[in-house]
mmCIF file of N, CA and C in Angstrom:
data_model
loop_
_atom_site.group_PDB
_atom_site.id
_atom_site.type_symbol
_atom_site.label_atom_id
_atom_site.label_comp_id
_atom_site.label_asym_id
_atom_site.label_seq_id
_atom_site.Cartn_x
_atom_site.Cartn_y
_atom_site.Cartn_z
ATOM 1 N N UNK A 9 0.843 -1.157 0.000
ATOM 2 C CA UNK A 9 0.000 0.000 0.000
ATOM 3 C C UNK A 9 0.901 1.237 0.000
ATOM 4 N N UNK A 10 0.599 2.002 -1.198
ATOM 5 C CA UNK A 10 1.916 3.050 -1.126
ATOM 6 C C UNK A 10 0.964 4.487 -1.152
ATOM 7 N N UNK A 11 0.151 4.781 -0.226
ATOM 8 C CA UNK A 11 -0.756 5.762 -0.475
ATOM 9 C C UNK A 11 0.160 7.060 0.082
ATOM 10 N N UNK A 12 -0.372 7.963 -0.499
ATOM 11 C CA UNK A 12 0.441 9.377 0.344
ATOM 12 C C UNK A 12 -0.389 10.311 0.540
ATOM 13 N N UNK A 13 -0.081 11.294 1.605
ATOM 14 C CA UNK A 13 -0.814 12.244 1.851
ATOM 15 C C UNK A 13 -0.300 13.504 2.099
ATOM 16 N N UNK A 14 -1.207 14.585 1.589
ATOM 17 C CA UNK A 14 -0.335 15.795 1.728
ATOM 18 C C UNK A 14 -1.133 16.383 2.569
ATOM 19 N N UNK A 15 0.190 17.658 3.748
ATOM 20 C CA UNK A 15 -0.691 18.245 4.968
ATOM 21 C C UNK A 15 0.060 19.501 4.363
ATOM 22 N N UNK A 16 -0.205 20.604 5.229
ATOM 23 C CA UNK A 16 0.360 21.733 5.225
ATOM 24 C C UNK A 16 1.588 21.944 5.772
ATOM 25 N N UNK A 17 2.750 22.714 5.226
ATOM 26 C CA UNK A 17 4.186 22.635 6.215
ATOM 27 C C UNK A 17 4.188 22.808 7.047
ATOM 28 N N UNK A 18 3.265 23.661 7.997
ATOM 29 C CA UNK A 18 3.497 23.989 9.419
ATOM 30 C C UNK A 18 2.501 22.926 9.781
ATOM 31 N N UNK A 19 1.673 22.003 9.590
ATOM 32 C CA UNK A 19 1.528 21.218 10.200
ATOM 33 C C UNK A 19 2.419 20.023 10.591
ATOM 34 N N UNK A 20 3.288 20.234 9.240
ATOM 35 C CA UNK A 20 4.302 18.701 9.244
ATOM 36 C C UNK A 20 5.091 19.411 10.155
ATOM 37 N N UNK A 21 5.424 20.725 10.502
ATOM 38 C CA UNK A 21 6.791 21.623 11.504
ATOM 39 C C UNK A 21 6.612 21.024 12.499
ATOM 40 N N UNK A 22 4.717 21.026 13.131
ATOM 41 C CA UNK A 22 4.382 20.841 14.538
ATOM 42 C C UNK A 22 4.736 19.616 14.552
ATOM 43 N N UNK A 23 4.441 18.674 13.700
ATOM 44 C CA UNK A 23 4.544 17.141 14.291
ATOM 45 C C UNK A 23 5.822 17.032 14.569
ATOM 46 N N UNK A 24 6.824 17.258 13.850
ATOM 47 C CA UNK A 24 8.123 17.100 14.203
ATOM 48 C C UNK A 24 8.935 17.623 15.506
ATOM 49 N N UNK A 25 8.216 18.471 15.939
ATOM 50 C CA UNK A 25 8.702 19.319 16.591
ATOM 51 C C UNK A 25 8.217 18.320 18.143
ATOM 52 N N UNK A 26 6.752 17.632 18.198
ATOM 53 C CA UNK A 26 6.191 17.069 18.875
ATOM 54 C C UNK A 26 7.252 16.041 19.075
ATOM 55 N N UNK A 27 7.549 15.516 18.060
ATOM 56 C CA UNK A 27 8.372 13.780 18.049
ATOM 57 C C UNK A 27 10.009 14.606 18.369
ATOM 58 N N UNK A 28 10.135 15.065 18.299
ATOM 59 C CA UNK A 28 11.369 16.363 19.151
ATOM 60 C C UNK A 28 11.267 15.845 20.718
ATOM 61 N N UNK A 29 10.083 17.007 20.995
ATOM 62 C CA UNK A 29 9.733 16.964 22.492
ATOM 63 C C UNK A 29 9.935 15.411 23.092
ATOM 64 N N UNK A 30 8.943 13.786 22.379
ATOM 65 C CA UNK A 30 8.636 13.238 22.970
ATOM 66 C C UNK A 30 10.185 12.337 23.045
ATOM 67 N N UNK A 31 10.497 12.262 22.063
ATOM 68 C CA UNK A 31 12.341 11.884 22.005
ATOM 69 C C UNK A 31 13.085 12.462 23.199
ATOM 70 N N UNK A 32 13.045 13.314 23.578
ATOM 71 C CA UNK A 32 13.509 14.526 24.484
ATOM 72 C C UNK A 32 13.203 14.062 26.344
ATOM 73 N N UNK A 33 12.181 13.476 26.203
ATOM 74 C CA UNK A 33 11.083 12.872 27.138
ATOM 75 C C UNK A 33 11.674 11.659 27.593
ATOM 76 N N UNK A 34 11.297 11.155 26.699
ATOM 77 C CA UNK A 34 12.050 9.645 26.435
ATOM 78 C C UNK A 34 13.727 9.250 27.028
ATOM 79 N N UNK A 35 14.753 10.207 26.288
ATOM 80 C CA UNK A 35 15.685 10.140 26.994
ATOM 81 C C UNK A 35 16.203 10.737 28.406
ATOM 82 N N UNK A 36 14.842 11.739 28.602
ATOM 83 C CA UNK A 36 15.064 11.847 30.169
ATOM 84 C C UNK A 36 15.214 10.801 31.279
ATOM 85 N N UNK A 37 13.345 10.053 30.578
ATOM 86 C CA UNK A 37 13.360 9.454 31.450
ATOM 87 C C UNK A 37 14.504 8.340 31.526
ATOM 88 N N UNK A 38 15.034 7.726 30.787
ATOM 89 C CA UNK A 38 16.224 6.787 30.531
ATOM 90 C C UNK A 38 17.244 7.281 31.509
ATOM 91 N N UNK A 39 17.827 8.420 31.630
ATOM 92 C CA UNK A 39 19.001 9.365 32.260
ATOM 93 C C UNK A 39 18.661 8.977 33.462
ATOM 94 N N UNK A 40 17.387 9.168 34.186
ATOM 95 C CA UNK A 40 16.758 9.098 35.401
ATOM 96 C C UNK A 40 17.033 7.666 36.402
ATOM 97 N N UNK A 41 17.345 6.583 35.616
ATOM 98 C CA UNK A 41 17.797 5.849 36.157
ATOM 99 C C UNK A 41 19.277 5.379 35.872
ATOM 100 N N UNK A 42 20.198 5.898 35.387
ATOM 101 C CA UNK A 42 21.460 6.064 35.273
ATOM 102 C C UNK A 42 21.692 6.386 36.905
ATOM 103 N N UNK A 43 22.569 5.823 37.489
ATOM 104 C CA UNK A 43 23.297 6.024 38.793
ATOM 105 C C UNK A 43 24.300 7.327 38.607
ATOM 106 N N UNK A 44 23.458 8.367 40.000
ATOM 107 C CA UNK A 44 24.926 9.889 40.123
ATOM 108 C C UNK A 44 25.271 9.166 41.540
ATOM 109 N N UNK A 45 26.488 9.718 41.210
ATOM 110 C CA UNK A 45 27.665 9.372 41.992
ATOM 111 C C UNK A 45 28.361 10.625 42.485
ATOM 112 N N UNK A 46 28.275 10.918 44.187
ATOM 113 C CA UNK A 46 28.779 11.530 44.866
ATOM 114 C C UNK A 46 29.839 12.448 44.202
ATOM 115 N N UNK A 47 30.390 13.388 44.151
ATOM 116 C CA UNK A 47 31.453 14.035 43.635
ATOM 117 C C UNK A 47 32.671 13.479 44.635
ATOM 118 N N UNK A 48 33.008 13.551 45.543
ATOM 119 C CA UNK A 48 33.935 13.183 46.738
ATOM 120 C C UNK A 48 34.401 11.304 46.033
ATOM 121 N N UNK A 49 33.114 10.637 45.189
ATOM 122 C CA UNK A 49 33.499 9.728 45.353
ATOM 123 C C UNK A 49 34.188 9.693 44.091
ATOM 124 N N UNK A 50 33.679 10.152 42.973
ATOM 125 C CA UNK A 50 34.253 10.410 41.787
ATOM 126 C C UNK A 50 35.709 11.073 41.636
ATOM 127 N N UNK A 51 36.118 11.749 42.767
ATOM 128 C CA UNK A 51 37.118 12.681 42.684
ATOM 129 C C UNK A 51 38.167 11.622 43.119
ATOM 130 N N UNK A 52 37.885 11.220 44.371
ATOM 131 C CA UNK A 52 38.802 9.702 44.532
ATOM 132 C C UNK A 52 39.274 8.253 43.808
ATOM 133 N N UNK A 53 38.004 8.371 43.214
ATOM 134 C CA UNK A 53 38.158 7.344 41.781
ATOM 135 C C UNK A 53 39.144 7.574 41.031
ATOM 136 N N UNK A 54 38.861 9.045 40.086
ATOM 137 C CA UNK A 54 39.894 9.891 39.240
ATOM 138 C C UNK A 54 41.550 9.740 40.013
ATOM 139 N N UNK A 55 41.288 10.170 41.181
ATOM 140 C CA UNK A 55 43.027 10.281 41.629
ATOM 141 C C UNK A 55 43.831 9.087 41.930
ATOM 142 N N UNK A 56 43.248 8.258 41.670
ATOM 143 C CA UNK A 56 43.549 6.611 41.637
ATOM 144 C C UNK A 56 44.549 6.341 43.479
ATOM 145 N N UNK A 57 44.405 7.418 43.808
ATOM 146 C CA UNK A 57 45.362 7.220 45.791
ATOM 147 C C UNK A 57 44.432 6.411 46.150
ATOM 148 N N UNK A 58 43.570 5.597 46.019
ATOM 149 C CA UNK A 58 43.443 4.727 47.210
ATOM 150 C C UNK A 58 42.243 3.526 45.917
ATOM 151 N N UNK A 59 42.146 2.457 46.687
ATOM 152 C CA UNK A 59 41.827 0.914 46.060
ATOM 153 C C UNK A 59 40.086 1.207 45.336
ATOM 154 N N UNK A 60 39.926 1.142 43.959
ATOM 155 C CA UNK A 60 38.684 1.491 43.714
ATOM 156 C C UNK A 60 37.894 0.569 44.314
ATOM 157 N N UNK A 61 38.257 -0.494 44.635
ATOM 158 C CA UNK A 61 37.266 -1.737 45.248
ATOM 159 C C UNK A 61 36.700 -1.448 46.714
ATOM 160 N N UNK A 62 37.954 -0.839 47.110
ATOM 161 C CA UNK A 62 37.252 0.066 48.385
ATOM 162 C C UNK A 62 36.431 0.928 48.583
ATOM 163 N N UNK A 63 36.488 2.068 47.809
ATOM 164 C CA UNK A 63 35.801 3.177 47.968
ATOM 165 C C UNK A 63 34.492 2.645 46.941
ATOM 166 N N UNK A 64 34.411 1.609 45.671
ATOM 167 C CA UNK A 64 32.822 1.403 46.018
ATOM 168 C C UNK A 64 32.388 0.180 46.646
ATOM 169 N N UNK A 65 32.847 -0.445 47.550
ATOM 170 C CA UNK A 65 32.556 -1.126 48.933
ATOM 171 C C UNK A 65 31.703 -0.276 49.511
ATOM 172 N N UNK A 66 32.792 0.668 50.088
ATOM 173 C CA UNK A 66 32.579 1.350 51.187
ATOM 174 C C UNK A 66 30.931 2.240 50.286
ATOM 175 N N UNK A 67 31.071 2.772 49.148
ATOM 176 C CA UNK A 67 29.908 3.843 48.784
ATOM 177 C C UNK A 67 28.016 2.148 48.780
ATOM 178 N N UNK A 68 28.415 1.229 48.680
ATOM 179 C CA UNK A 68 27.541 0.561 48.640
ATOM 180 C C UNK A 68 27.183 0.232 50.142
ATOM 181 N N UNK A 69 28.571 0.476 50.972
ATOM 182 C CA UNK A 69 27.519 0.208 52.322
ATOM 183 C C UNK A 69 28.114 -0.986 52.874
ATOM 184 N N UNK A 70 28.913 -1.658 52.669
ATOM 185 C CA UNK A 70 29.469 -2.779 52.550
ATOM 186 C C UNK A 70 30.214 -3.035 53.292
ATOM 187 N N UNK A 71 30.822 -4.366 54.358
ATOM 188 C CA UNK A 71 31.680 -4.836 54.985
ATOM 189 C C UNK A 71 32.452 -5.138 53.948
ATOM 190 N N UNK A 72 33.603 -5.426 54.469
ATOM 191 C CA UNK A 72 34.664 -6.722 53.762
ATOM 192 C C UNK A 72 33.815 -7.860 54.090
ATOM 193 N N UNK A 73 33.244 -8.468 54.776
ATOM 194 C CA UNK A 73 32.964 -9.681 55.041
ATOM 195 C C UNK A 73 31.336 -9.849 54.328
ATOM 196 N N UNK A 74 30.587 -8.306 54.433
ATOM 197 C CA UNK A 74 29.778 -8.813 54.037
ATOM 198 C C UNK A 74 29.489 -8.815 52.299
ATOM 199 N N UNK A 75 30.485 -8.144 51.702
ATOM 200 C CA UNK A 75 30.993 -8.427 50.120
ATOM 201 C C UNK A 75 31.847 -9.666 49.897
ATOM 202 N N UNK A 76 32.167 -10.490 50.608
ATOM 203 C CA UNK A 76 32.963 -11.736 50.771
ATOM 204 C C UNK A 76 31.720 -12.671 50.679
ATOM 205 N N UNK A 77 30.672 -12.586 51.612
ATOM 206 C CA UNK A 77 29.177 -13.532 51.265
ATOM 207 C C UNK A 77 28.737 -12.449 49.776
ATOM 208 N N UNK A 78 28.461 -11.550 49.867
ATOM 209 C CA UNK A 78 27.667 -11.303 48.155
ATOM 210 C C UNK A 78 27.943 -11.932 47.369
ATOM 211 N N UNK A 79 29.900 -11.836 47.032
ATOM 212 C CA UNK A 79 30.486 -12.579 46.008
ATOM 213 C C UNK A 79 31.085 -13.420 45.865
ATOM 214 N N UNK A 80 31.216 -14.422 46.957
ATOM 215 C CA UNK A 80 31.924 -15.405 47.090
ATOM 216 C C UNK A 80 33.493 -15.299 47.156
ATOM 217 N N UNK A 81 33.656 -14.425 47.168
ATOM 218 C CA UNK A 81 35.421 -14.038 47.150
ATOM 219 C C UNK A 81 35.743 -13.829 48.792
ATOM 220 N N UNK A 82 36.801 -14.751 48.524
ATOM 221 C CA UNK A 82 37.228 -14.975 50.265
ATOM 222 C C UNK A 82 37.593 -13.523 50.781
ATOM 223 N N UNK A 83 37.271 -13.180 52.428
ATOM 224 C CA UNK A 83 37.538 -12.410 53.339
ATOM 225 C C UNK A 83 39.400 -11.887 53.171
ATOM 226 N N UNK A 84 39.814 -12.811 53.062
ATOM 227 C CA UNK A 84 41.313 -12.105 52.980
ATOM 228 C C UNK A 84 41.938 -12.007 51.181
ATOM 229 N N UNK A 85 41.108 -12.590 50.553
ATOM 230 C CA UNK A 85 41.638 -11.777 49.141
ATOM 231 C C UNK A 85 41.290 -10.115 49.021
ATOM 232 N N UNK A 86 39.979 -10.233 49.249
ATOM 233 C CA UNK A 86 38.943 -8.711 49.244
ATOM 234 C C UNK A 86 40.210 -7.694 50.108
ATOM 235 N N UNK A 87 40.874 -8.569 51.549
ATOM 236 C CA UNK A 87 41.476 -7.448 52.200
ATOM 237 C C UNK A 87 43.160 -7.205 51.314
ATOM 238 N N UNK A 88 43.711 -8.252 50.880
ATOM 239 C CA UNK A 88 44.333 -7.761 50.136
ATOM 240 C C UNK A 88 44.298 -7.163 48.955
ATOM 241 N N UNK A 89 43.261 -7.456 47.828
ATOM 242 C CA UNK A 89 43.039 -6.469 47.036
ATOM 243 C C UNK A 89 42.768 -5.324 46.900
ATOM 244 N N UNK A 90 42.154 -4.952 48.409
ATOM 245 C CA UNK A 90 42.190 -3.418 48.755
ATOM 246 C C UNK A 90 43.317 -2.789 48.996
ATOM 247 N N UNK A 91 44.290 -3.829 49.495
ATOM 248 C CA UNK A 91 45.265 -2.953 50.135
ATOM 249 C C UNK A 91 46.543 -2.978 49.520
ATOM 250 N N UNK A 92 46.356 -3.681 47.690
ATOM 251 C CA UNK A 92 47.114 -3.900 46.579
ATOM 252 C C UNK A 92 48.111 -4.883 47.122
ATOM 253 N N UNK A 93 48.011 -5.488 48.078
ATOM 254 C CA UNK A 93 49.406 -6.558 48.698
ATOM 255 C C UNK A 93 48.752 -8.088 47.353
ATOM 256 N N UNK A 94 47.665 -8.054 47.209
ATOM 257 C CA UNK A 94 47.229 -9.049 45.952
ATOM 258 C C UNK A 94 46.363 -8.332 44.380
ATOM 259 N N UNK A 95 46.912 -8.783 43.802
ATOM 260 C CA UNK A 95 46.154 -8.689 42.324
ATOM 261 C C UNK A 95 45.235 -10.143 41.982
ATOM 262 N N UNK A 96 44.026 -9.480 42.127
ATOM 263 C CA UNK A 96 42.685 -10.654 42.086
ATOM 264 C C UNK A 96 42.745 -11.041 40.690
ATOM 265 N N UNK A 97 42.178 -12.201 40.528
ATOM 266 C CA UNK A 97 41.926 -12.956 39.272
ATOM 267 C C UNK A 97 40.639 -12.392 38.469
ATOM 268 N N UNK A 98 40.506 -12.807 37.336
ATOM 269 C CA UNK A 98 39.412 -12.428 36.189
ATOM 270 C C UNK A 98 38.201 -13.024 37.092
ATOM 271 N N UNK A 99 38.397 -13.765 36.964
ATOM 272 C CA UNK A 99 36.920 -14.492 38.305
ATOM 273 C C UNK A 99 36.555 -13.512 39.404
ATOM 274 N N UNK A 100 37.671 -13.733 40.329
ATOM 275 C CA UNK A 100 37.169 -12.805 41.441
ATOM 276 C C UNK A 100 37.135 -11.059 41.394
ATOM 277 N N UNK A 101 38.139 -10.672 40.331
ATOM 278 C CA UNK A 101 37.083 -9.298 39.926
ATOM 279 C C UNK A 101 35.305 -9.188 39.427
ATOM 280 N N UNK A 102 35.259 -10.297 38.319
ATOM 281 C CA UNK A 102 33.612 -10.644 38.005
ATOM 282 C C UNK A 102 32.815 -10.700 39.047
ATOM 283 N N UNK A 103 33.150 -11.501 40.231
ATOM 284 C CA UNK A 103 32.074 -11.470 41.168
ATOM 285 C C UNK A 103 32.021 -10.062 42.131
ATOM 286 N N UNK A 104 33.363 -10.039 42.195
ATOM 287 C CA UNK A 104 33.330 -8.628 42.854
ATOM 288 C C UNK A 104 32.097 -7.308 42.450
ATOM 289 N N UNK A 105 32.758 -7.374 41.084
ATOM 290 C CA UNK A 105 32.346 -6.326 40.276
ATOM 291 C C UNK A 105 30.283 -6.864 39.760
ATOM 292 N N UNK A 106 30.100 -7.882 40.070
ATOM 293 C CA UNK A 106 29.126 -8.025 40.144
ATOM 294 C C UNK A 106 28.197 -7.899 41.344
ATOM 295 N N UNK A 107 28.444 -8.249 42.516
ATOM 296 C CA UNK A 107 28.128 -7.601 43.882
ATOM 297 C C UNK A 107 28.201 -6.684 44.092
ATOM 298 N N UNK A 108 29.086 -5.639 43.593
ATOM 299 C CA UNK A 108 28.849 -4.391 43.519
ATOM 300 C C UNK A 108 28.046 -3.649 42.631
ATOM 301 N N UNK A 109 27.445 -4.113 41.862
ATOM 302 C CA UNK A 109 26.750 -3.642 40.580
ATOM 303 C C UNK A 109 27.220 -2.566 40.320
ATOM 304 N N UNK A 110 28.462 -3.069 39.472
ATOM 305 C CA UNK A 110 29.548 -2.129 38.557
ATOM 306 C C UNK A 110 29.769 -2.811 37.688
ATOM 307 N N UNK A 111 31.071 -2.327 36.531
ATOM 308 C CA UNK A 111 31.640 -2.694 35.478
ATOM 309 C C UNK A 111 32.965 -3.611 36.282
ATOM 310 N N UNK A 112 33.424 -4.434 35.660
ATOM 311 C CA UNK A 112 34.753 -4.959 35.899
ATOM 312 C C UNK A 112 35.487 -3.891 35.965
ATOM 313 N N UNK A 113 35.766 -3.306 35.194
ATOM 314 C CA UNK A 113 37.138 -1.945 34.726
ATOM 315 C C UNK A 113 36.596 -1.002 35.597
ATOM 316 N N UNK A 114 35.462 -0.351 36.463
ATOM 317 C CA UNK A 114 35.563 0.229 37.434
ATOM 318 C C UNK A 114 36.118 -0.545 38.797
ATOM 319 N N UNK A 115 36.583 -1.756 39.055
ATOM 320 C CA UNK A 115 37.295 -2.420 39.928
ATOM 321 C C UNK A 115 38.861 -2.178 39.656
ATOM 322 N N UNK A 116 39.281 -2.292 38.638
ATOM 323 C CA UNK A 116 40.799 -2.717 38.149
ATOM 324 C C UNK A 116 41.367 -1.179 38.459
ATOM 325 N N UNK A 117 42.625 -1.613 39.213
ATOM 326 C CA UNK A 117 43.438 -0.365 39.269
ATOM 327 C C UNK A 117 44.257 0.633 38.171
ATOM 328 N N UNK A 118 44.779 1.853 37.875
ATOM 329 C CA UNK A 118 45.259 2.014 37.408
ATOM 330 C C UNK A 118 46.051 1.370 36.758
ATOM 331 N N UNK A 119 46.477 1.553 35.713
ATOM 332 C CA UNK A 119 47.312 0.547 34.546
ATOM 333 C C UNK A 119 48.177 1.699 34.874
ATOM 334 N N UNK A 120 50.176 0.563 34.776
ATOM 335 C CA UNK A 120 50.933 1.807 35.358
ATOM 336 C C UNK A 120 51.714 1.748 34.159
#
């Protein structure tokens, strides 16, 4: 069916302008559930001085022990990976980084 129809230009302006707005709408609401993140915590992230696994531990609320039951990653890896005396495996970043509901690469330290 290839029918066509003709409107007036400023009617076709408004519609567009409508599907503008509702596009506009649309990706608000999307943004709205995107996670903001503290500035203090972001700023510490950026300066890479201290263990990202820590500071979003700590921003989720989190023990060492009780991110050790979330993700199955033993109590004294978690404390050494915070405290860089260990470099965790592809595994135990995944679970990490999955108990935390983050990205892997927001776990991993600076690349030196």
């Amino acid at each position: 069916m290839n029918e066509m129809i003709t409107i007036p230009r400023a009617t076709y302006d408004a519609m567009r302008e409508r599907l503008e707005d509702l596009e506009d709408i649309v990706a608000s609401r999307a943004a709205e559930h995107d996670e903001r993140l503290p500035h203090d915590l972001v700023t510490l992230l950026l300066s890479g001085g201290e263990s990202a696994l820590r500071l979003w531990r700590r921003h989720r609320g989190l023990t060492q022990q009780a991110l050790s039951e979330a993700s199955g990653v033993g109590l004294s890896t978690i404390t050494e990976m915070e405290s860089s005396r260990k470099t965790g495996t592809v595994e135990a970043y995944r679970a990490l980084a999955a108990a935390l509901d983050v990205s892997v690469d927001e776990l991993l330290p600076p690349a030196d």
